[in-house]
């Protein structure tokens, strides 16, 4: 719907999205969109908790992921330069719709990419299904997050002592699961690892392409100074070159998507190498790892 305090759509669209929230199991708004949907201006951790709580309690959305958060979320964030990292904050509510919030920090890249929100949403859904399938709960687990209180949770589908969380309504884990251990937290860690690998690959390719274009332009300087209209045309062409060069390298990073790097600096099968967590600076050791948000 928008970002950075600006709507990309008409003002009639946000109310339509809000009307659909009761039917959603998972939403992945950025900070600005979370403000629009919850009606809460997010300025600090307290207001972020309030916004997510409203989405859980008032709209009965079981799983919420808020992206592009720039604020101190835990003690490990204090004193660290917020411009160097971005934080995503997620929550899978309990049966009483209270939030279980976690945060994950990722390195911020100084480039504007197009389509990263769609990529994050798609990967998160797939990874959440994978994590929920691997997460088993007792047969007598009765978690229900449906907006309709008369709806019964799914019944056990096997005679074993446990069942996959996929067989539980809305893939909702039991109330005793801590925030950092939620399937949504595990899914988000893998999603962010893949995305950072793909976007880092894109950033390197972009720099090479733009440097090559700059060299070609330098070899063919114009004999006379450009007129204002020609300068505007040149600026538009330069913008198109930057935008085109920043197109996310999905195909080139397919191995990073299929096999998310498990450690900072790694690449999926067929990708390049890099430093491991044990060799990384102390300031980077808690990147890509879910931490519980104290409320």
Tab-separated table of C-alpha atoms in Angstrom:
chain	number	residue	atom	x	y	z
A	1	UNK	CA	0.000	0.000	0.000
A	2	UNK	CA	2.861	2.353	0.680
A	3	UNK	CA	6.115	3.028	2.512
A	4	UNK	CA	8.174	5.828	4.031
A	5	UNK	CA	4.996	7.645	5.067
A	6	UNK	CA	3.552	7.733	1.537
A	7	UNK	CA	0.656	5.849	-0.040
A	8	UNK	CA	1.234	4.162	-3.392
A	9	UNK	CA	-2.502	3.633	-3.863
A	10	UNK	CA	-5.669	5.684	-3.533
A	11	UNK	CA	-6.965	6.443	-0.039
A	12	UNK	CA	-9.876	4.056	-0.670
A	13	UNK	CA	-7.566	1.028	-0.691
A	14	UNK	CA	-6.411	0.814	2.983
A	15	UNK	CA	-9.998	0.423	4.326
A	16	UNK	CA	-10.534	-2.403	1.822
A	17	UNK	CA	-7.417	-4.161	3.095
A	18	UNK	CA	-8.566	-3.706	6.702
A	19	UNK	CA	-11.878	-5.349	5.820
A	20	UNK	CA	-9.967	-8.431	4.651
A	21	UNK	CA	-7.874	-8.827	7.798
A	22	UNK	CA	-10.412	-11.097	9.524
A	23	UNK	CA	-9.872	-13.632	6.717
A	24	UNK	CA	-6.065	-13.556	6.880
A	25	UNK	CA	-3.820	-16.034	8.712
A	26	UNK	CA	-0.590	-14.192	7.898
A	27	UNK	CA	0.130	-10.566	7.018
A	28	UNK	CA	3.526	-8.995	6.229
A	29	UNK	CA	3.131	-5.188	6.258
A	30	UNK	CA	6.026	-2.782	6.464
A	31	UNK	CA	6.021	-0.287	9.349
A	32	UNK	CA	3.971	2.312	7.475
A	33	UNK	CA	1.403	-0.257	6.359
A	34	UNK	CA	1.175	-1.617	9.904
A	35	UNK	CA	0.302	1.897	11.038
A	36	UNK	CA	-2.447	2.150	8.433
A	37	UNK	CA	-3.945	-1.235	9.347
A	38	UNK	CA	-3.755	-0.856	13.134
A	39	UNK	CA	-4.418	2.869	13.437
A	40	UNK	CA	-1.349	3.237	15.682
A	41	UNK	CA	1.528	5.595	14.866
A	42	UNK	CA	4.653	3.470	15.363
A	43	UNK	CA	7.429	5.514	16.948
A	44	UNK	CA	9.038	3.095	19.432
A	45	UNK	CA	8.875	-0.453	20.742
A	46	UNK	CA	5.828	0.268	22.900
A	47	UNK	CA	3.734	1.548	19.994
A	48	UNK	CA	4.906	-1.329	17.795
A	49	UNK	CA	3.735	-3.797	20.447
A	50	UNK	CA	0.427	-1.911	20.590
A	51	UNK	CA	-0.025	-2.074	16.799
A	52	UNK	CA	0.674	-5.808	16.621
A	53	UNK	CA	-1.603	-6.455	19.613
A	54	UNK	CA	-4.469	-4.678	17.843
A	55	UNK	CA	-3.936	-6.760	14.705
A	56	UNK	CA	-4.101	-9.911	16.847
A	57	UNK	CA	-6.926	-8.981	19.219
A	58	UNK	CA	-9.187	-6.804	17.076
A	59	UNK	CA	-8.728	-8.513	13.717
A	60	UNK	CA	-7.778	-12.031	14.902
A	61	UNK	CA	-4.785	-12.268	12.573
A	62	UNK	CA	-2.770	-15.235	13.930
A	63	UNK	CA	0.603	-14.378	12.375
A	64	UNK	CA	1.995	-10.861	11.860
A	65	UNK	CA	5.358	-9.866	10.375
A	66	UNK	CA	6.325	-6.178	10.325
A	67	UNK	CA	9.277	-5.332	8.082
A	68	UNK	CA	11.647	-2.374	7.765
A	69	UNK	CA	11.641	-1.506	11.480
A	70	UNK	CA	14.321	0.954	12.570
A	71	UNK	CA	14.339	1.168	16.357
A	72	UNK	CA	15.905	-0.376	19.455
A	73	UNK	CA	14.071	-3.652	20.104
A	74	UNK	CA	16.366	-5.327	22.661
A	75	UNK	CA	19.412	-4.675	24.840
A	76	UNK	CA	21.667	-6.078	22.120
A	77	UNK	CA	20.517	-3.208	19.870
A	78	UNK	CA	21.476	-0.463	22.309
A	79	UNK	CA	24.409	1.595	21.125
A	80	UNK	CA	24.491	-0.021	17.686
A	81	UNK	CA	24.144	2.176	14.587
A	82	UNK	CA	20.553	1.703	13.437
A	83	UNK	CA	21.429	2.803	9.893
A	84	UNK	CA	23.558	-0.330	9.461
A	85	UNK	CA	20.740	-2.775	10.140
A	86	UNK	CA	17.065	-3.311	9.549
A	87	UNK	CA	14.811	-5.227	11.912
A	88	UNK	CA	11.784	-7.360	11.193
A	89	UNK	CA	9.401	-8.021	14.063
A	90	UNK	CA	7.040	-10.964	14.065
A	91	UNK	CA	4.431	-12.498	16.313
A	92	UNK	CA	2.225	-15.574	16.450
A	93	UNK	CA	-0.497	-14.911	18.977
A	94	UNK	CA	-1.543	-17.186	21.821
A	95	UNK	CA	-5.049	-18.609	22.108
A	96	UNK	CA	-6.141	-15.425	23.928
A	97	UNK	CA	-4.730	-13.338	21.042
A	98	UNK	CA	-1.893	-11.866	23.107
A	99	UNK	CA	1.299	-11.456	21.062
A	100	UNK	CA	4.471	-13.541	21.220
A	101	UNK	CA	6.936	-11.183	19.614
A	102	UNK	CA	10.414	-11.782	18.248
A	103	UNK	CA	12.805	-9.597	16.286
A	104	UNK	CA	15.507	-10.409	13.748
A	105	UNK	CA	18.192	-8.001	12.571
A	106	UNK	CA	19.632	-8.013	9.054
A	107	UNK	CA	22.326	-5.873	7.431
A	108	UNK	CA	20.924	-2.875	5.566
A	109	UNK	CA	22.047	-2.477	1.959
A	110	UNK	CA	22.326	1.134	0.667
A	111	UNK	CA	20.230	0.405	-2.430
A	112	UNK	CA	16.539	0.685	-3.226
A	113	UNK	CA	15.317	-2.613	-4.647
A	114	UNK	CA	11.926	-3.125	-6.270
A	115	UNK	CA	9.754	-6.104	-5.393
A	116	UNK	CA	11.464	-7.107	-2.155
A	117	UNK	CA	8.163	-6.945	-0.255
A	118	UNK	CA	6.579	-9.444	-2.642
A	119	UNK	CA	9.655	-11.659	-2.444
A	120	UNK	CA	9.621	-11.588	1.357
A	121	UNK	CA	5.894	-12.415	1.523
A	122	UNK	CA	6.193	-15.323	-0.909
A	123	UNK	CA	9.232	-16.851	0.779
A	124	UNK	CA	7.789	-16.377	4.275
A	125	UNK	CA	4.621	-18.266	3.356
A	126	UNK	CA	6.590	-21.186	1.913
A	127	UNK	CA	9.038	-21.274	4.838
A	128	UNK	CA	6.197	-21.038	7.366
A	129	UNK	CA	4.543	-24.059	5.800
A	130	UNK	CA	7.825	-25.974	5.924
A	131	UNK	CA	8.441	-25.024	9.555
A	132	UNK	CA	4.855	-25.840	10.541
A	133	UNK	CA	5.046	-29.227	8.842
A	134	UNK	CA	8.189	-30.055	10.835
A	135	UNK	CA	6.690	-28.796	14.107
A	136	UNK	CA	4.707	-31.502	15.917
A	137	UNK	CA	2.190	-30.984	18.705
A	138	UNK	CA	0.300	-33.440	20.953
A	139	UNK	CA	-2.928	-34.856	19.600
A	140	UNK	CA	-4.965	-33.055	22.256
A	141	UNK	CA	-3.690	-29.616	21.164
A	142	UNK	CA	-6.710	-27.387	20.604
A	143	UNK	CA	-5.538	-24.034	19.357
A	144	UNK	CA	-8.085	-21.862	17.604
A	145	UNK	CA	-7.484	-18.362	16.283
A	146	UNK	CA	-10.507	-18.112	14.034
A	147	UNK	CA	-12.561	-14.937	14.269
A	148	UNK	CA	-15.655	-17.113	14.671
A	149	UNK	CA	-15.749	-18.455	18.286
A	150	UNK	CA	-18.090	-21.265	17.214
A	151	UNK	CA	-15.496	-22.769	14.883
A	152	UNK	CA	-13.888	-25.926	16.290
A	153	UNK	CA	-10.174	-26.645	15.783
A	154	UNK	CA	-9.187	-29.390	13.408
A	155	UNK	CA	-9.404	-32.901	14.792
A	156	UNK	CA	-6.361	-35.228	14.932
A	157	UNK	CA	-5.662	-36.905	11.605
A	158	UNK	CA	-3.503	-39.803	12.797
A	159	UNK	CA	-3.368	-42.367	15.556
A	160	UNK	CA	0.154	-41.411	16.617
A	161	UNK	CA	0.944	-39.427	19.758
A	162	UNK	CA	1.469	-36.192	17.852
A	163	UNK	CA	0.513	-34.437	14.671
A	164	UNK	CA	2.024	-31.855	12.387
A	165	UNK	CA	1.147	-28.246	13.061
A	166	UNK	CA	-0.237	-28.155	9.522
A	167	UNK	CA	-3.207	-30.080	10.932
A	168	UNK	CA	-3.897	-27.345	13.499
A	169	UNK	CA	-6.093	-24.443	12.587
A	170	UNK	CA	-4.112	-21.500	11.207
A	171	UNK	CA	-0.867	-23.417	11.927
A	172	UNK	CA	-1.035	-21.954	15.400
A	173	UNK	CA	1.518	-23.380	17.901
A	174	UNK	CA	0.583	-24.092	21.538
A	175	UNK	CA	0.686	-21.255	24.052
A	176	UNK	CA	3.785	-22.609	25.828
A	177	UNK	CA	6.037	-22.162	22.772
A	178	UNK	CA	8.373	-19.204	23.297
A	179	UNK	CA	8.512	-16.438	20.719
A	180	UNK	CA	12.033	-17.214	19.465
A	181	UNK	CA	11.067	-20.878	18.947
A	182	UNK	CA	7.919	-20.216	16.931
A	183	UNK	CA	7.703	-21.769	13.459
A	184	UNK	CA	7.225	-18.217	12.177
A	185	UNK	CA	10.567	-17.225	13.739
A	186	UNK	CA	12.352	-20.199	12.166
A	187	UNK	CA	10.701	-19.453	8.825
A	188	UNK	CA	11.706	-15.799	8.938
A	189	UNK	CA	15.332	-16.601	9.729
A	190	UNK	CA	15.552	-18.764	6.605
A	191	UNK	CA	13.679	-16.222	4.490
A	192	UNK	CA	15.986	-13.374	5.497
A	193	UNK	CA	19.102	-15.479	4.948
A	194	UNK	CA	17.976	-16.220	1.389
A	195	UNK	CA	16.975	-12.640	0.676
A	196	UNK	CA	20.189	-11.142	1.980
A	197	UNK	CA	22.222	-13.534	-0.167
A	198	UNK	CA	20.199	-12.716	-3.286
A	199	UNK	CA	20.218	-8.955	-2.654
A	200	UNK	CA	23.953	-8.931	-1.922
A	201	UNK	CA	24.505	-10.727	-5.218
A	202	UNK	CA	22.263	-8.155	-6.924
A	203	UNK	CA	24.151	-5.227	-5.362
A	204	UNK	CA	27.499	-6.514	-6.646
A	205	UNK	CA	26.115	-7.089	-10.143
A	206	UNK	CA	24.514	-3.633	-10.079
A	207	UNK	CA	27.804	-1.909	-9.191
A	208	UNK	CA	29.615	-3.722	-12.006
A	209	UNK	CA	26.921	-2.840	-14.536
A	210	UNK	CA	26.763	0.838	-13.535
A	211	UNK	CA	30.560	1.120	-13.575
A	212	UNK	CA	30.587	-0.344	-17.078
A	213	UNK	CA	27.932	2.147	-18.221
A	214	UNK	CA	29.861	5.027	-16.673
A	215	UNK	CA	32.981	3.966	-18.548
A	216	UNK	CA	31.109	3.860	-21.844
A	217	UNK	CA	29.704	7.357	-21.284
A	218	UNK	CA	33.135	8.724	-20.354
A	219	UNK	CA	34.578	7.404	-23.592
A	220	UNK	CA	31.959	9.331	-25.607
A	221	UNK	CA	31.690	12.829	-24.062
A	222	UNK	CA	29.402	15.327	-25.750
A	223	UNK	CA	31.141	18.064	-27.625
A	224	UNK	CA	28.860	20.765	-26.255
A	225	UNK	CA	27.110	21.312	-22.969
A	226	UNK	CA	23.665	19.779	-22.821
A	227	UNK	CA	20.602	21.998	-22.942
A	228	UNK	CA	18.172	21.815	-19.966
A	229	UNK	CA	15.869	19.529	-21.933
A	230	UNK	CA	18.741	17.262	-22.932
A	231	UNK	CA	20.004	17.220	-19.336
A	232	UNK	CA	16.560	16.148	-18.136
A	233	UNK	CA	16.534	13.386	-20.738
A	234	UNK	CA	19.990	12.277	-19.595
A	235	UNK	CA	18.838	12.240	-15.983
A	236	UNK	CA	15.836	10.096	-16.910
A	237	UNK	CA	18.079	7.672	-18.781
A	238	UNK	CA	20.436	7.491	-15.807
A	239	UNK	CA	17.481	6.700	-13.529
A	240	UNK	CA	16.351	3.922	-15.856
A	241	UNK	CA	19.902	2.515	-15.923
A	242	UNK	CA	20.073	2.490	-12.110
A	243	UNK	CA	16.616	0.936	-11.799
A	244	UNK	CA	17.332	-1.734	-14.394
A	245	UNK	CA	20.684	-2.569	-12.815
A	246	UNK	CA	18.944	-2.959	-9.429
A	247	UNK	CA	16.482	-5.595	-10.625
A	248	UNK	CA	16.718	-8.478	-8.162
A	249	UNK	CA	18.765	-11.393	-9.539
A	250	UNK	CA	16.212	-14.095	-8.719
A	251	UNK	CA	17.394	-16.569	-11.347
A	252	UNK	CA	21.065	-16.133	-10.492
A	253	UNK	CA	20.259	-16.584	-6.800
A	254	UNK	CA	17.950	-19.583	-7.146
A	255	UNK	CA	20.293	-21.822	-5.125
A	256	UNK	CA	20.273	-19.323	-2.261
A	257	UNK	CA	16.476	-19.435	-2.339
A	258	UNK	CA	16.244	-23.225	-2.494
A	259	UNK	CA	18.961	-23.752	0.128
A	260	UNK	CA	19.086	-20.713	2.445
A	261	UNK	CA	22.551	-19.935	3.842
A	262	UNK	CA	22.602	-21.280	7.394
A	263	UNK	CA	25.348	-18.935	8.561
A	264	UNK	CA	26.328	-15.329	7.950
A	265	UNK	CA	28.323	-15.034	4.725
A	266	UNK	CA	27.515	-18.506	3.407
A	267	UNK	CA	25.892	-19.227	0.059
A	268	UNK	CA	23.572	-21.994	-0.966
A	269	UNK	CA	24.752	-24.922	-3.055
A	270	UNK	CA	26.415	-23.610	-6.171
A	271	UNK	CA	26.911	-20.116	-4.714
A	272	UNK	CA	30.013	-18.290	-3.574
A	273	UNK	CA	31.762	-18.640	-0.235
A	274	UNK	CA	32.164	-16.232	2.621
A	275	UNK	CA	32.987	-15.842	6.298
A	276	UNK	CA	31.211	-18.033	8.822
A	277	UNK	CA	29.493	-16.915	11.992
A	278	UNK	CA	32.472	-17.914	14.148
A	279	UNK	CA	34.733	-15.630	12.071
A	280	UNK	CA	32.311	-12.718	11.904
A	281	UNK	CA	32.684	-9.534	13.978
A	282	UNK	CA	30.944	-9.634	17.372
A	283	UNK	CA	28.507	-6.953	16.167
A	284	UNK	CA	27.241	-9.332	13.470
A	285	UNK	CA	26.843	-12.526	15.508
A	286	UNK	CA	23.173	-11.865	16.312
A	287	UNK	CA	22.140	-11.120	12.725
A	288	UNK	CA	19.552	-13.466	11.191
A	289	UNK	CA	18.766	-14.921	14.651
A	290	UNK	CA	15.364	-14.499	16.297
A	291	UNK	CA	15.368	-12.797	19.687
A	292	UNK	CA	12.377	-12.530	21.974
A	293	UNK	CA	10.916	-9.046	22.354
A	294	UNK	CA	10.268	-8.224	25.998
A	295	UNK	CA	6.885	-6.510	26.265
